[in-house]
Amino acid sequence: MKPCFILPTALQKKSRALSAQLIILLKSRRQLWRLCSCGVKDMVEESMSKAIIDFFVNVPIFDRINGEELRVVAKHMNIVELDDGEILFNESDKGNYICFIVEGALEVIKKSKSGSEVLIATLYRGQSIGEMSVIDDYPRSATARAKEKTTLYILSKSAFDMILERHSKIGIKLLKGIARLLSYNLRKTSNRLTEYIAPLS
């Protein structure tokens, strides 16, 4: 059974709207004949799965996961679209999903002690945010906001746990992929800190 993943209400509406748009697109491409054999829901899921697989082939976390394994992961993904300036999540929100940027860009923001916004990073296609949220239960450490119209693939913690339980080989590969990414980011941050401190010493 596919895990029950409850997106925030606003994101649920966007996810449903995107599914409807995909159905219209499929009709325009004269694929109506397939509706009789697999139904609208199956066709939408199949088309979305293929798009997700094609995208993740070039995402570092998934670089050691093959096509069939990606198909398993794709079945657990949700798609969400944000408008320019729309908040994906706020600092201190409960984190229970990881996001992958398909199109557009996300700004990662923290608030200073004075309450002003500090831009930490800007993420683009192929990058991800919220990796630790599928591993621990800590609140979000920053706010994520769409810099422009942005499309995301989302993997919930419950879906991630189900993959680990039912497809342990794939789950372990995902964990290793996340660990490699976190290690890379930590090294990059360490190098930047060294460059910043050096002139002060």
Coordinates of C-alpha atoms in Angstrom, one line a residue:
M1 CA 0.0 0.0 0.0
K2 CA 1.3 3.4 -0.9
P3 CA 2.1 5.5 2.2
C4 CA -0.3 8.2 3.3
F5 CA 1.6 11.4 2.9
I6 CA -0.3 14.6 3.9
L7 CA 1.0 17.7 2.3
P8 CA 0.0 21.2 3.6
T9 CA -3.4 22.1 2.2
A10 CA -2.1 24.7 -0.3
L11 CA 0.5 22.2 -1.7
Q12 CA -2.2 19.5 -1.9
K13 CA -4.3 21.7 -4.2
K14 CA -1.2 22.4 -6.4
S15 CA -0.4 18.7 -6.6
R16 CA -4.0 17.9 -7.7
A17 CA -3.9 20.7 -10.3
L18 CA -0.7 19.4 -11.8
S19 CA -2.2 15.9 -12.2
A20 CA -5.2 17.5 -14.0
Q21 CA -2.9 19.4 -16.3
L22 CA -1.0 16.2 -17.1
I23 CA -4.2 14.5 -18.1
I24 CA -5.0 17.3 -20.5
L25 CA -1.5 17.1 -21.9
L26 CA -1.8 13.4 -22.5
K27 CA -5.1 13.9 -24.3
S28 CA -3.6 16.5 -26.6
R29 CA -1.0 14.0 -27.6
R30 CA -3.7 11.5 -28.7
Q31 CA -3.0 9.0 -25.9
L32 CA -6.7 8.6 -25.1
W33 CA -6.7 5.0 -26.4
R34 CA -4.7 4.0 -23.4
L35 CA -7.4 5.1 -21.0
C36 CA -9.4 2.0 -21.8
S37 CA -6.6 -0.4 -20.8
C38 CA -5.0 1.2 -17.7
G39 CA -7.3 4.1 -16.6
V40 CA -6.5 7.7 -16.0
K41 CA -4.9 7.3 -12.6
D42 CA -2.6 4.5 -13.8
M43 CA -1.6 6.5 -16.9
V44 CA -0.9 9.6 -14.9
E45 CA 1.2 7.6 -12.4
E46 CA 3.1 5.9 -15.2
S47 CA 3.9 9.2 -17.0
M48 CA 4.9 10.9 -13.8
S49 CA 7.1 7.9 -12.8
K50 CA 9.0 8.1 -16.2
A51 CA 9.5 11.9 -15.8
I52 CA 10.8 11.4 -12.3
I53 CA 13.2 8.6 -13.3
D54 CA 14.5 10.7 -16.2
F55 CA 15.2 13.5 -13.8
F56 CA 16.9 11.5 -11.0
V57 CA 19.4 9.9 -13.4
N58 CA 21.4 13.1 -13.0
V59 CA 20.9 13.8 -9.3
P60 CA 23.9 12.9 -7.1
I61 CA 21.9 11.2 -4.3
F62 CA 20.6 8.6 -6.9
D63 CA 23.8 8.2 -8.9
R64 CA 24.2 4.6 -7.7
I65 CA 20.6 3.5 -8.1
N66 CA 19.7 1.8 -11.3
G67 CA 16.6 2.3 -13.5
E68 CA 14.4 -0.4 -11.9
E69 CA 15.3 0.8 -8.5
L70 CA 14.5 4.4 -9.5
R71 CA 11.1 3.2 -10.6
V72 CA 10.4 2.0 -7.1
V73 CA 11.4 5.3 -5.6
A74 CA 9.4 7.2 -8.2
K75 CA 6.1 5.5 -7.1
H76 CA 6.5 7.2 -3.7
M77 CA 7.1 10.7 -5.0
N78 CA 4.7 13.7 -5.0
I79 CA 5.0 16.7 -7.4
V80 CA 4.4 20.2 -6.2
E81 CA 4.5 23.6 -7.9
L82 CA 5.2 26.9 -6.1
D83 CA 4.5 30.4 -7.3
D84 CA 7.2 33.1 -7.1
G85 CA 7.7 34.1 -3.5
E86 CA 5.6 31.2 -2.1
I87 CA 6.9 29.5 1.1
L88 CA 7.6 25.8 1.0
F89 CA 8.3 25.6 4.7
N90 CA 9.2 27.9 7.5
E91 CA 12.1 27.8 10.0
S92 CA 11.1 25.7 13.0
D93 CA 8.4 23.8 11.1
K94 CA 8.3 20.1 11.6
G95 CA 10.3 18.4 8.8
N96 CA 9.0 15.3 7.3
Y97 CA 10.0 15.4 3.6
I98 CA 12.9 16.0 1.3
C99 CA 12.5 18.1 -1.8
F100 CA 14.2 18.0 -5.2
I101 CA 14.2 21.0 -7.5
V102 CA 13.0 20.1 -11.0
E103 CA 12.6 23.6 -12.4
G104 CA 13.0 27.1 -10.9
A105 CA 14.9 28.0 -7.7
L106 CA 14.5 28.0 -3.9
E107 CA 16.0 30.6 -1.5
V108 CA 17.1 29.2 1.9
I109 CA 16.6 31.9 4.5
K110 CA 17.3 32.3 8.2
K111 CA 16.3 35.2 10.5
S112 CA 18.9 37.1 12.4
K113 CA 18.6 38.0 16.1
S114 CA 17.3 41.4 14.9
G115 CA 14.6 39.7 12.9
S116 CA 16.0 40.5 9.4
E117 CA 16.2 37.9 6.7
V118 CA 19.6 36.4 5.9
L119 CA 20.0 34.6 2.6
I120 CA 22.0 31.4 3.2
A121 CA 21.8 29.8 -0.2
T122 CA 19.9 29.6 -3.5
L123 CA 19.2 26.2 -4.9
Y124 CA 18.5 25.3 -8.5
R125 CA 17.5 22.3 -10.7
G126 CA 19.0 19.0 -9.5
Q127 CA 19.7 20.2 -6.0
S128 CA 17.8 19.1 -2.9
I129 CA 16.7 20.4 0.5
G130 CA 15.6 18.7 3.7
E131 CA 17.8 15.6 3.5
M132 CA 18.0 15.2 7.3
S133 CA 14.2 15.4 7.7
V134 CA 13.8 11.8 6.5
I135 CA 16.3 10.7 9.0
D136 CA 15.6 12.7 12.2
D137 CA 12.6 14.5 13.7
Y138 CA 14.2 17.9 14.3
P139 CA 12.4 21.1 13.1
R140 CA 13.5 22.8 9.9
S141 CA 16.6 24.8 10.4
A142 CA 15.7 27.5 7.8
T143 CA 12.9 28.8 5.7
A144 CA 12.6 27.7 2.0
R145 CA 11.0 30.2 -0.4
A146 CA 10.5 30.0 -4.2
K147 CA 12.6 32.6 -6.0
E148 CA 10.5 32.1 -9.1
K149 CA 7.9 29.6 -10.3
T150 CA 9.3 26.3 -9.1
T151 CA 8.5 22.6 -9.5
L152 CA 9.5 20.1 -6.9
Y153 CA 9.5 16.3 -6.4
I154 CA 8.9 15.4 -2.8
L155 CA 9.7 12.2 -0.9
S156 CA 8.1 12.0 2.5
K157 CA 9.7 10.4 5.6
S158 CA 6.9 7.8 5.7
A159 CA 7.6 6.9 2.1
F160 CA 11.3 6.8 2.8
D161 CA 10.7 4.5 5.8
M162 CA 8.5 2.2 3.7
I163 CA 11.3 1.9 1.0
L164 CA 13.8 1.0 3.8
E165 CA 11.4 -1.6 5.1
R166 CA 10.2 -3.2 1.9
H167 CA 13.2 -2.5 -0.4
S168 CA 16.1 -2.5 2.0
K169 CA 18.8 -2.6 -0.7
I170 CA 17.3 0.5 -2.4
G171 CA 16.8 2.2 1.0
I172 CA 20.4 1.6 2.0
K173 CA 21.6 3.1 -1.3
L174 CA 19.4 6.2 -0.6
L175 CA 20.9 6.5 2.9
K176 CA 24.4 6.3 1.4
G177 CA 23.5 8.9 -1.2
I178 CA 22.3 11.3 1.4
A179 CA 25.4 10.7 3.6
R180 CA 27.6 11.4 0.6
L181 CA 25.8 14.7 -0.1
L182 CA 25.9 15.8 3.5
S183 CA 29.6 14.9 3.7
Y184 CA 30.2 17.0 0.6
N185 CA 28.3 19.9 1.9
L186 CA 30.1 19.7 5.3
R187 CA 33.5 19.7 3.6
K188 CA 32.5 22.7 1.4
T189 CA 31.3 24.6 4.4
S190 CA 34.5 23.8 6.3
N191 CA 36.6 25.1 3.4
R192 CA 34.7 28.3 3.2
L193 CA 35.0 28.8 6.9
T194 CA 38.8 28.3 6.6
E195 CA 39.0 30.9 3.8
Y196 CA 37.0 33.3 5.9
I197 CA 39.1 32.8 9.1
A198 CA 42.6 32.8 7.5
P199 CA 42.7 36.6 6.8
L200 CA 41.7 37.3 10.4
S201 CA 44.5 35.3 11.9

